[in-house]
Amino acid sequence: AKIIETHEISKIYKMGTQTVEALKSISIEINKGEYVAFMGPSGSGKSTLMNIIGCLDTPTSGTYILNNHNVSDLTENELAEIRNKEIGFVFQTFNLLPRATSLENVALPLIYAGYGKYDREDMAMEALNNVGLADRAGHKPNELSGGQRQRVAIARALVNNPSIILADEPTGNLDSKTSYDIMDLFQQLHDKGNTIIMVTHEDDIAHYAHRIIRLRDGLVETDVVNDSVTRSN
Ligand code: ADP
Ligand code: ADP
């Protein structure tokens, strides 16, 4: 089943008299359960495309359908609602609240979703358990290693049971060993049926994905299924 469908989406940024065509005509389809890496040089449009897919921004023209919702022309409020329901974000810089514990950080999206305190704690604990960090529930970010912080961020992305996990350079601030541990975790999430889309500029990280889409100058340059990856499903 298709979870993402873009039809000839473009994005034009206007700055004074200058215009930048960040995306020219992007048509891609991503099925539920796929694990996709976006690659491409700086300025090729990766962030712009991720922002549109993540419902942080809308295209200038073309259509974007996310999990059967046409999100091309929604208002800010409607976009925010879909974003909270459908998307789990993972960032290079983790973006955790420094004064909050792991459990509190993971539970945060559930406050916006309207869950009560006990449900929030149960769900956050389960998400921490899923990333192997149940024993760090009471720790604050500065009491955790980089890899553990990223696991907390991944638990937070998962806690709402989103349709898609969007990860922007998820290993960008981690050493190699820790990066591969995080990629092993993504592999487990993929094996469980999660849909994962990540941006990376590192070939050995992109290799973990089962499909690599390369952008160049706002266009899809190549879109390749990565057959060298051993499939477990
Ligand atoms: P990438 O993530 O691959 O580095 P971006 O999507 O950030 O690429 O940028 C694509 C193009 O759009 C670049 O030329 C960039 O300068 C331009 N761009 C991105 N965001 C903005 C913005 N908010 N305003 C103006 N131009 C932008
Ligand atoms: P090959 O191309 O020799 O078949 P791959 O490079 O595709 O092998 O990787 C084989 C397995 O190792 C894959 O499951 C991949 O996710 C994983 N992998 C890829 N690069 C690295 C790396 N640098 N360190 C650890 N594991 C990796």
PDB file of C-alpha atoms and ligand atoms in Angstrom:
ATOM      1  CA  ALA A   1       0.000   0.000   0.000  1.00  0.00           C
ATOM      2  CA  LYS A   2       1.273   3.471  -0.870  1.00  0.00           C
ATOM      3  CA  ILE A   3       1.936   5.738   2.079  1.00  0.00           C
ATOM      4  CA  ILE A   4       3.609   8.607   0.204  1.00  0.00           C
ATOM      5  CA  GLU A   5       2.790   9.845  -3.271  1.00  0.00           C
ATOM      6  CA  THR A   6       4.166  13.053  -4.735  1.00  0.00           C
ATOM      7  CA  HIS A   7       2.981  14.172  -8.162  1.00  0.00           C
ATOM      8  CA  GLU A   8       5.305  16.623  -9.892  1.00  0.00           C
ATOM      9  CA  ILE A   9       5.873  18.706  -6.798  1.00  0.00           C
ATOM     10  CA  SER A  10       7.919  21.863  -7.101  1.00  0.00           C
ATOM     11  CA  LYS A  11       9.118  24.330  -4.507  1.00  0.00           C
ATOM     12  CA  ILE A  12      10.107  27.868  -5.371  1.00  0.00           C
ATOM     13  CA  TYR A  13      11.635  30.127  -2.731  1.00  0.00           C
ATOM     14  CA  LYS A  14      11.342  33.854  -3.364  1.00  0.00           C
ATOM     15  CA  MET A  15      13.858  36.190  -1.790  1.00  0.00           C
ATOM     16  CA  GLY A  16      13.334  39.737  -2.985  1.00  0.00           C
ATOM     17  CA  THR A  17      13.731  39.650  -6.750  1.00  0.00           C
ATOM     18  CA  GLN A  18      15.587  36.317  -6.622  1.00  0.00           C
ATOM     19  CA  THR A  19      13.813  32.990  -6.946  1.00  0.00           C
ATOM     20  CA  VAL A  20      15.287  29.583  -6.181  1.00  0.00           C
ATOM     21  CA  GLU A  21      13.689  26.482  -7.650  1.00  0.00           C
ATOM     22  CA  ALA A  22      14.615  24.076  -4.841  1.00  0.00           C
ATOM     23  CA  LEU A  23      12.450  21.230  -6.222  1.00  0.00           C
ATOM     24  CA  LYS A  24      11.618  21.116  -9.927  1.00  0.00           C
ATOM     25  CA  SER A  25       9.282  18.220 -10.520  1.00  0.00           C
ATOM     26  CA  ILE A  26       9.467  15.389  -8.049  1.00  0.00           C
ATOM     27  CA  SER A  27       7.223  12.357  -8.480  1.00  0.00           C
ATOM     28  CA  ILE A  28       7.898   9.530  -6.070  1.00  0.00           C
ATOM     29  CA  GLU A  29       5.902   6.760  -4.479  1.00  0.00           C
ATOM     30  CA  ILE A  30       6.864   5.087  -1.224  1.00  0.00           C
ATOM     31  CA  ASN A  31       5.054   2.030   0.096  1.00  0.00           C
ATOM     32  CA  LYS A  32       4.217   1.245   3.689  1.00  0.00           C
ATOM     33  CA  GLY A  33       7.160  -0.512   5.324  1.00  0.00           C
ATOM     34  CA  GLU A  34       9.833   0.795   2.967  1.00  0.00           C
ATOM     35  CA  TYR A  35      13.202   1.956   4.272  1.00  0.00           C
ATOM     36  CA  VAL A  36      14.458   4.782   2.058  1.00  0.00           C
ATOM     37  CA  ALA A  37      17.569   6.963   2.114  1.00  0.00           C
ATOM     38  CA  PHE A  38      17.692  10.353   0.412  1.00  0.00           C
ATOM     39  CA  MET A  39      21.151  11.350  -0.743  1.00  0.00           C
ATOM     40  CA  GLY A  40      22.564  14.121  -2.892  1.00  0.00           C
ATOM     41  CA  PRO A  41      24.917  17.074  -2.744  1.00  0.00           C
ATOM     42  CA  SER A  42      24.336  20.093  -0.552  1.00  0.00           C
ATOM     43  CA  GLY A  43      21.641  22.301  -2.078  1.00  0.00           C
ATOM     44  CA  SER A  44      20.085  19.463  -4.105  1.00  0.00           C
ATOM     45  CA  GLY A  45      16.727  19.805  -2.297  1.00  0.00           C
ATOM     46  CA  LYS A  46      16.847  17.054   0.351  1.00  0.00           C
ATOM     47  CA  SER A  47      15.758  19.250   3.260  1.00  0.00           C
ATOM     48  CA  THR A  48      13.059  20.908   1.206  1.00  0.00           C
ATOM     49  CA  LEU A  49      11.653  17.525   0.197  1.00  0.00           C
ATOM     50  CA  MET A  50      11.862  16.179   3.773  1.00  0.00           C
ATOM     51  CA  ASN A  51      10.050  19.290   5.040  1.00  0.00           C
ATOM     52  CA  ILE A  52       7.241  18.724   2.563  1.00  0.00           C
ATOM     53  CA  ILE A  53       7.028  14.996   3.295  1.00  0.00           C
ATOM     54  CA  GLY A  54       7.019  15.815   7.032  1.00  0.00           C
ATOM     55  CA  CYS A  55       4.191  18.335   6.612  1.00  0.00           C
ATOM     56  CA  LEU A  56       6.378  21.195   7.820  1.00  0.00           C
ATOM     57  CA  ASP A  57       5.932  22.951   4.489  1.00  0.00           C
ATOM     58  CA  THR A  58       3.763  22.668   1.363  1.00  0.00           C
ATOM     59  CA  PRO A  59       4.834  22.496  -2.304  1.00  0.00           C
ATOM     60  CA  THR A  60       4.477  25.493  -4.628  1.00  0.00           C
ATOM     61  CA  SER A  61       2.796  23.252  -7.192  1.00  0.00           C
ATOM     62  CA  GLY A  62       1.956  19.574  -7.565  1.00  0.00           C
ATOM     63  CA  THR A  63       0.198  17.186  -5.223  1.00  0.00           C
ATOM     64  CA  TYR A  64       1.354  15.401  -2.093  1.00  0.00           C
ATOM     65  CA  ILE A  65      -0.696  12.539  -0.708  1.00  0.00           C
ATOM     66  CA  LEU A  66       0.264  11.174   2.701  1.00  0.00           C
ATOM     67  CA  ASN A  67      -1.546   8.074   3.923  1.00  0.00           C
ATOM     68  CA  ASN A  68      -4.579   8.953   1.767  1.00  0.00           C
ATOM     69  CA  HIS A  69      -4.685  12.609   2.887  1.00  0.00           C
ATOM     70  CA  ASN A  70      -4.104  15.238   0.233  1.00  0.00           C
ATOM     71  CA  VAL A  71      -1.822  17.553   2.156  1.00  0.00           C
ATOM     72  CA  SER A  72      -0.798  19.870  -0.696  1.00  0.00           C
ATOM     73  CA  ASP A  73      -3.155  22.654   0.243  1.00  0.00           C
ATOM     74  CA  LEU A  74      -3.921  22.391   3.941  1.00  0.00           C
ATOM     75  CA  THR A  75      -3.837  25.289   6.401  1.00  0.00           C
ATOM     76  CA  GLU A  76      -1.063  25.552   9.009  1.00  0.00           C
ATOM     77  CA  ASN A  77      -3.371  24.114  11.683  1.00  0.00           C
ATOM     78  CA  GLU A  78      -4.483  21.176   9.571  1.00  0.00           C
ATOM     79  CA  LEU A  79      -0.877  20.505   8.642  1.00  0.00           C
ATOM     80  CA  ALA A  80       0.156  20.529  12.308  1.00  0.00           C
ATOM     81  CA  GLU A  81      -2.585  18.048  13.152  1.00  0.00           C
ATOM     82  CA  ILE A  82      -1.575  15.609  10.405  1.00  0.00           C
ATOM     83  CA  ARG A  83       2.077  16.035  11.312  1.00  0.00           C
ATOM     84  CA  ASN A  84       1.472  15.120  14.958  1.00  0.00           C
ATOM     85  CA  LYS A  85      -0.542  12.063  13.993  1.00  0.00           C
ATOM     86  CA  GLU A  86       1.432  10.699  11.051  1.00  0.00           C
ATOM     87  CA  ILE A  87       5.099  11.674  11.459  1.00  0.00           C
ATOM     88  CA  GLY A  88       7.827  10.822  13.966  1.00  0.00           C
ATOM     89  CA  PHE A  89      10.881  13.072  13.599  1.00  0.00           C
ATOM     90  CA  VAL A  90      14.470  12.144  14.448  1.00  0.00           C
ATOM     91  CA  PHE A  91      17.120  14.874  14.193  1.00  0.00           C
ATOM     92  CA  GLN A  92      20.894  15.001  13.974  1.00  0.00           C
ATOM     93  CA  THR A  93      21.003  17.074  17.180  1.00  0.00           C
ATOM     94  CA  PHE A  94      18.480  14.864  19.086  1.00  0.00           C
ATOM     95  CA  ASN A  95      16.423  17.941  20.174  1.00  0.00           C
ATOM     96  CA  LEU A  96      15.682  16.656  23.677  1.00  0.00           C
ATOM     97  CA  LEU A  97      14.555  18.906  26.533  1.00  0.00           C
ATOM     98  CA  PRO A  98      17.675  19.157  28.746  1.00  0.00           C
ATOM     99  CA  ARG A  99      15.832  19.398  32.080  1.00  0.00           C
ATOM    100  CA  ALA A 100      13.421  16.546  31.391  1.00  0.00           C
ATOM    101  CA  THR A 101      14.026  12.844  32.009  1.00  0.00           C
ATOM    102  CA  SER A 102      14.026  10.285  29.198  1.00  0.00           C
ATOM    103  CA  LEU A 103      10.495   9.271  30.164  1.00  0.00           C
ATOM    104  CA  GLU A 104       9.281  12.886  30.130  1.00  0.00           C
ATOM    105  CA  ASN A 105      10.958  13.596  26.799  1.00  0.00           C
ATOM    106  CA  VAL A 106       9.411  10.524  25.213  1.00  0.00           C
ATOM    107  CA  ALA A 107       5.969  11.305  26.667  1.00  0.00           C
ATOM    108  CA  LEU A 108       5.929  14.858  25.289  1.00  0.00           C
ATOM    109  CA  PRO A 109       4.136  14.172  21.964  1.00  0.00           C
ATOM    110  CA  LEU A 110       1.406  12.381  23.939  1.00  0.00           C
ATOM    111  CA  ILE A 111       0.531  15.573  25.803  1.00  0.00           C
ATOM    112  CA  TYR A 112      -0.299  17.251  22.478  1.00  0.00           C
ATOM    113  CA  ALA A 113      -2.198  14.135  21.443  1.00  0.00           C
ATOM    114  CA  GLY A 114      -4.378  14.458  24.547  1.00  0.00           C
ATOM    115  CA  TYR A 115      -3.466  11.307  26.527  1.00  0.00           C
ATOM    116  CA  GLY A 116      -3.791  11.283  30.319  1.00  0.00           C
ATOM    117  CA  LYS A 117      -0.815  11.045  32.656  1.00  0.00           C
ATOM    118  CA  TYR A 118      -0.921   7.290  33.285  1.00  0.00           C
ATOM    119  CA  ASP A 119      -1.385   6.393  29.623  1.00  0.00           C
ATOM    120  CA  ARG A 120       1.486   8.708  28.758  1.00  0.00           C
ATOM    121  CA  GLU A 121       3.805   7.015  31.244  1.00  0.00           C
ATOM    122  CA  ASP A 122       2.842   3.528  30.100  1.00  0.00           C
ATOM    123  CA  MET A 123       3.273   4.363  26.418  1.00  0.00           C
ATOM    124  CA  ALA A 124       6.553   6.230  26.972  1.00  0.00           C
ATOM    125  CA  MET A 125       7.913   3.330  29.029  1.00  0.00           C
ATOM    126  CA  GLU A 126       6.976   0.880  26.303  1.00  0.00           C
ATOM    127  CA  ALA A 127       8.688   3.047  23.661  1.00  0.00           C
ATOM    128  CA  LEU A 128      11.840   3.274  25.816  1.00  0.00           C
ATOM    129  CA  ASN A 129      11.729  -0.472  26.244  1.00  0.00           C
ATOM    130  CA  ASN A 130      11.547  -0.864  22.450  1.00  0.00           C
ATOM    131  CA  VAL A 131      14.819   1.030  22.034  1.00  0.00           C
ATOM    132  CA  GLY A 132      16.514  -0.864  24.885  1.00  0.00           C
ATOM    133  CA  LEU A 133      16.549   2.041  27.326  1.00  0.00           C
ATOM    134  CA  ALA A 134      13.948   1.139  29.958  1.00  0.00           C
ATOM    135  CA  ASP A 135      16.680   1.319  32.609  1.00  0.00           C
ATOM    136  CA  ARG A 136      17.446   4.951  31.695  1.00  0.00           C
ATOM    137  CA  ALA A 137      13.876   6.252  32.060  1.00  0.00           C
ATOM    138  CA  GLY A 138      14.773   8.557  34.962  1.00  0.00           C
ATOM    139  CA  HIS A 139      17.994   9.941  33.466  1.00  0.00           C
ATOM    140  CA  LYS A 140      18.327  13.383  31.925  1.00  0.00           C
ATOM    141  CA  PRO A 141      20.056  13.919  28.560  1.00  0.00           C
ATOM    142  CA  ASN A 142      23.369  15.041  30.104  1.00  0.00           C
ATOM    143  CA  GLU A 143      23.502  11.736  32.009  1.00  0.00           C
ATOM    144  CA  LEU A 144      23.324   9.772  28.744  1.00  0.00           C
ATOM    145  CA  SER A 145      25.785   9.003  25.950  1.00  0.00           C
ATOM    146  CA  GLY A 146      25.177  10.359  22.431  1.00  0.00           C
ATOM    147  CA  GLY A 147      23.834   7.032  21.252  1.00  0.00           C
ATOM    148  CA  GLN A 148      21.502   6.788  24.242  1.00  0.00           C
ATOM    149  CA  ARG A 149      20.239  10.319  23.589  1.00  0.00           C
ATOM    150  CA  GLN A 150      19.463   9.390  20.003  1.00  0.00           C
ATOM    151  CA  ARG A 151      17.634   6.281  21.264  1.00  0.00           C
ATOM    152  CA  VAL A 152      15.500   8.477  23.521  1.00  0.00           C
ATOM    153  CA  ALA A 153      14.773  10.704  20.497  1.00  0.00           C
ATOM    154  CA  ILE A 154      13.830   7.627  18.464  1.00  0.00           C
ATOM    155  CA  ALA A 155      11.538   6.424  21.269  1.00  0.00           C
ATOM    156  CA  ARG A 156       9.892   9.875  21.241  1.00  0.00           C
ATOM    157  CA  ALA A 157       9.439   9.601  17.460  1.00  0.00           C
ATOM    158  CA  LEU A 158       7.799   6.177  17.880  1.00  0.00           C
ATOM    159  CA  VAL A 159       5.615   6.768  20.912  1.00  0.00           C
ATOM    160  CA  ASN A 160       2.628   8.066  18.945  1.00  0.00           C
ATOM    161  CA  ASN A 161       2.763   5.100  16.574  1.00  0.00           C
ATOM    162  CA  PRO A 162       3.266   7.340  13.499  1.00  0.00           C
ATOM    163  CA  SER A 163       2.900   6.150   9.899  1.00  0.00           C
ATOM    164  CA  ILE A 164       6.408   7.315   9.010  1.00  0.00           C
ATOM    165  CA  ILE A 165       9.691   7.938  10.792  1.00  0.00           C
ATOM    166  CA  LEU A 166      11.624  10.817   9.191  1.00  0.00           C
ATOM    167  CA  ALA A 167      15.264  10.977  10.195  1.00  0.00           C
ATOM    168  CA  ASP A 168      17.494  13.862   9.123  1.00  0.00           C
ATOM    169  CA  GLU A 169      21.177  12.838   9.364  1.00  0.00           C
ATOM    170  CA  PRO A 170      20.357  10.660  12.410  1.00  0.00           C
ATOM    171  CA  THR A 171      23.993   9.585  12.827  1.00  0.00           C
ATOM    172  CA  GLY A 172      25.544  12.960  11.986  1.00  0.00           C
ATOM    173  CA  ASN A 173      26.669  13.606  15.571  1.00  0.00           C
ATOM    174  CA  LEU A 174      27.641  10.047  16.478  1.00  0.00           C
ATOM    175  CA  ASP A 175      30.886   8.095  16.196  1.00  0.00           C
ATOM    176  CA  SER A 176      31.014   5.146  13.776  1.00  0.00           C
ATOM    177  CA  LYS A 177      30.351   2.380  16.290  1.00  0.00           C
ATOM    178  CA  THR A 178      27.378   4.243  17.797  1.00  0.00           C
ATOM    179  CA  SER A 179      26.102   5.078  14.292  1.00  0.00           C
ATOM    180  CA  TYR A 180      25.984   1.390  13.381  1.00  0.00           C
ATOM    181  CA  ASP A 181      24.160   0.621  16.646  1.00  0.00           C
ATOM    182  CA  ILE A 182      21.535   3.225  15.714  1.00  0.00           C
ATOM    183  CA  MET A 183      21.312   1.739  12.219  1.00  0.00           C
ATOM    184  CA  ASP A 184      20.801  -1.713  13.780  1.00  0.00           C
ATOM    185  CA  LEU A 185      17.908  -0.212  15.748  1.00  0.00           C
ATOM    186  CA  PHE A 186      16.426   1.257  12.540  1.00  0.00           C
ATOM    187  CA  GLN A 187      16.813  -2.167  10.952  1.00  0.00           C
ATOM    188  CA  GLN A 188      14.797  -3.700  13.816  1.00  0.00           C
ATOM    189  CA  LEU A 189      12.107  -1.028  13.421  1.00  0.00           C
ATOM    190  CA  HIS A 190      12.024  -1.719   9.692  1.00  0.00           C
ATOM    191  CA  ASP A 191      11.720  -5.450  10.368  1.00  0.00           C
ATOM    192  CA  LYS A 192       8.696  -4.686  12.570  1.00  0.00           C
ATOM    193  CA  GLY A 193       7.025  -2.942   9.641  1.00  0.00           C
ATOM    194  CA  ASN A 194       7.838   0.715  10.307  1.00  0.00           C
ATOM    195  CA  THR A 195       8.255   3.021   7.317  1.00  0.00           C
ATOM    196  CA  ILE A 196      11.564   4.888   7.572  1.00  0.00           C
ATOM    197  CA  ILE A 197      12.907   7.735   5.472  1.00  0.00           C
ATOM    198  CA  MET A 198      16.301   9.179   6.291  1.00  0.00           C
ATOM    199  CA  VAL A 199      18.616  11.780   4.836  1.00  0.00           C
ATOM    200  CA  THR A 200      22.300  10.963   4.971  1.00  0.00           C
ATOM    201  CA  HIS A 201      25.414  11.919   3.046  1.00  0.00           C
ATOM    202  CA  GLU A 202      27.303   8.858   4.236  1.00  0.00           C
ATOM    203  CA  ASP A 203      27.343   5.917   1.833  1.00  0.00           C
ATOM    204  CA  ASP A 204      27.808   3.275   4.524  1.00  0.00           C
ATOM    205  CA  ILE A 205      24.790   4.636   6.433  1.00  0.00           C
ATOM    206  CA  ALA A 206      22.634   4.886   3.286  1.00  0.00           C
ATOM    207  CA  HIS A 207      23.539   1.246   2.620  1.00  0.00           C
ATOM    208  CA  TYR A 208      21.300   0.158   5.462  1.00  0.00           C
ATOM    209  CA  ALA A 209      18.259   1.447   3.597  1.00  0.00           C
ATOM    210  CA  HIS A 210      16.641  -0.775   1.001  1.00  0.00           C
ATOM    211  CA  ARG A 211      16.140   2.017  -1.490  1.00  0.00           C
ATOM    212  CA  ILE A 212      18.359   5.004  -2.221  1.00  0.00           C
ATOM    213  CA  ILE A 213      16.940   8.085  -3.931  1.00  0.00           C
ATOM    214  CA  ARG A 214      19.556  10.589  -5.095  1.00  0.00           C
ATOM    215  CA  LEU A 215      18.587  14.187  -5.726  1.00  0.00           C
ATOM    216  CA  ARG A 216      20.489  16.664  -7.869  1.00  0.00           C
ATOM    217  CA  ASP A 217      19.454  20.240  -8.651  1.00  0.00           C
ATOM    218  CA  GLY A 218      15.902  19.672  -7.434  1.00  0.00           C
ATOM    219  CA  LEU A 219      15.329  16.534  -9.490  1.00  0.00           C
ATOM    220  CA  VAL A 220      15.522  12.795  -8.799  1.00  0.00           C
ATOM    221  CA  GLU A 221      18.790  11.696 -10.342  1.00  0.00           C
ATOM    222  CA  THR A 222      18.580   7.998  -9.452  1.00  0.00           C
ATOM    223  CA  ASP A 223      16.151   5.812  -7.507  1.00  0.00           C
ATOM    224  CA  VAL A 224      17.679   2.424  -6.822  1.00  0.00           C
ATOM    225  CA  VAL A 225      16.626  -0.606  -4.804  1.00  0.00           C
ATOM    226  CA  ASN A 226      19.654  -1.689  -2.803  1.00  0.00           C
ATOM    227  CA  ASP A 227      19.880  -5.395  -3.588  1.00  0.00           C
ATOM    228  CA  SER A 228      23.099  -5.925  -1.647  1.00  0.00           C
ATOM    229  CA  VAL A 229      21.218  -5.538   1.627  1.00  0.00           C
ATOM    230  CA  THR A 230      20.159  -8.836   3.108  1.00  0.00           C
ATOM    231  CA  ARG A 231      16.424  -8.735   3.439  1.00  0.00           C
ATOM    232  CA  SER A 232      14.861 -10.241   6.485  1.00  0.00           C
ATOM    233  CA  ASN A 233      11.272  -9.725   5.371  1.00  0.00           C
TER     234      ASN A 233
HETATM  235  P1  ADP B   1      19.837  20.185   0.728  1.00  0.00           P
HETATM  236  O1  ADP B   1      19.046  19.770   1.929  1.00  0.00           O
HETATM  237  O2  ADP B   1      19.983  19.083  -0.273  1.00  0.00           O
HETATM  238  O3  ADP B   1      21.148  20.804   1.078  1.00  0.00           O
HETATM  239  P2  ADP B   1      17.912  22.344   0.481  1.00  0.00           P
HETATM  240  O4  ADP B   1      16.559  21.749   0.304  1.00  0.00           O
HETATM  241  O5  ADP B   1      18.270  22.855   1.823  1.00  0.00           O
HETATM  242  O6  ADP B   1      19.001  21.301  -0.055  1.00  0.00           O
HETATM  243  O7  ADP B   1      18.090  23.552  -0.542  1.00  0.00           O
HETATM  244  C1  ADP B   1      17.733  23.483  -1.932  1.00  0.00           C
HETATM  245  C2  ADP B   1      17.891  24.879  -2.528  1.00  0.00           C
HETATM  246  O8  ADP B   1      16.896  25.753  -1.989  1.00  0.00           O
HETATM  247  C3  ADP B   1      19.220  25.544  -2.253  1.00  0.00           C
HETATM  248  O9  ADP B   1      19.559  26.305  -3.379  1.00  0.00           O
HETATM  249  C4  ADP B   1      18.916  26.420  -1.068  1.00  0.00           C
HETATM  250  O10 ADP B   1      19.792  27.519  -1.034  1.00  0.00           O
HETATM  251  C5  ADP B   1      17.501  26.842  -1.327  1.00  0.00           C
HETATM  252  N1  ADP B   1      16.727  27.077  -0.093  1.00  0.00           N
HETATM  253  C6  ADP B   1      16.440  26.175   0.868  1.00  0.00           C
HETATM  254  N2  ADP B   1      15.671  26.708   1.838  1.00  0.00           N
HETATM  255  C7  ADP B   1      15.471  27.989   1.480  1.00  0.00           C
HETATM  256  C8  ADP B   1      14.749  29.088   2.062  1.00  0.00           C
HETATM  257  N3  ADP B   1      14.079  28.935   3.213  1.00  0.00           N
HETATM  258  N4  ADP B   1      14.753  30.269   1.408  1.00  0.00           N
HETATM  259  C9  ADP B   1      15.420  30.413   0.256  1.00  0.00           C
HETATM  260  N5  ADP B   1      16.108  29.431  -0.360  1.00  0.00           N
HETATM  261  C10 ADP B   1      16.145  28.254   0.235  1.00  0.00           C
HETATM  262  P1  ADP B   2      27.830  -6.100   0.322  1.00  0.00           P
HETATM  263  O1  ADP B   2      27.734  -4.913  -0.590  1.00  0.00           O
HETATM  264  O2  ADP B   2      29.211  -6.639   0.462  1.00  0.00           O
HETATM  265  O3  ADP B   2      26.776  -7.143   0.066  1.00  0.00           O
HETATM  266  P2  ADP B   2      26.842  -4.240   2.240  1.00  0.00           P
HETATM  267  O4  ADP B   2      27.869  -3.173   2.212  1.00  0.00           O
HETATM  268  O5  ADP B   2      25.601  -3.996   1.506  1.00  0.00           O
HETATM  269  O6  ADP B   2      27.515  -5.603   1.794  1.00  0.00           O
HETATM  270  O7  ADP B   2      26.489  -4.539   3.736  1.00  0.00           O
HETATM  271  C1  ADP B   2      26.153  -5.822   4.230  1.00  0.00           C
HETATM  272  C2  ADP B   2      25.456  -5.651   5.552  1.00  0.00           C
HETATM  273  O8  ADP B   2      26.273  -4.875   6.450  1.00  0.00           O
HETATM  274  C3  ADP B   2      24.158  -4.909   5.402  1.00  0.00           C
HETATM  275  O9  ADP B   2      23.195  -5.471   6.278  1.00  0.00           O
HETATM  276  C4  ADP B   2      24.487  -3.503   5.804  1.00  0.00           C
HETATM  277  O10 ADP B   2      23.353  -2.923   6.402  1.00  0.00           O
HETATM  278  C5  ADP B   2      25.608  -3.674   6.785  1.00  0.00           C
HETATM  279  N1  ADP B   2      26.625  -2.605   6.689  1.00  0.00           N
HETATM  280  C6  ADP B   2      26.886  -1.819   5.634  1.00  0.00           C
HETATM  281  N2  ADP B   2      27.899  -0.992   5.862  1.00  0.00           N
HETATM  282  C7  ADP B   2      28.331  -1.267   7.118  1.00  0.00           C
HETATM  283  C8  ADP B   2      29.395  -0.772   7.946  1.00  0.00           C
HETATM  284  N3  ADP B   2      30.220   0.182   7.518  1.00  0.00           N
HETATM  285  N4  ADP B   2      29.531  -1.315   9.157  1.00  0.00           N
HETATM  286  C9  ADP B   2      28.707  -2.256   9.592  1.00  0.00           C
HETATM  287  N5  ADP B   2      27.705  -2.782   8.870  1.00  0.00           N
HETATM  288  C10 ADP B   2      27.522  -2.297   7.655  1.00  0.00           C
END
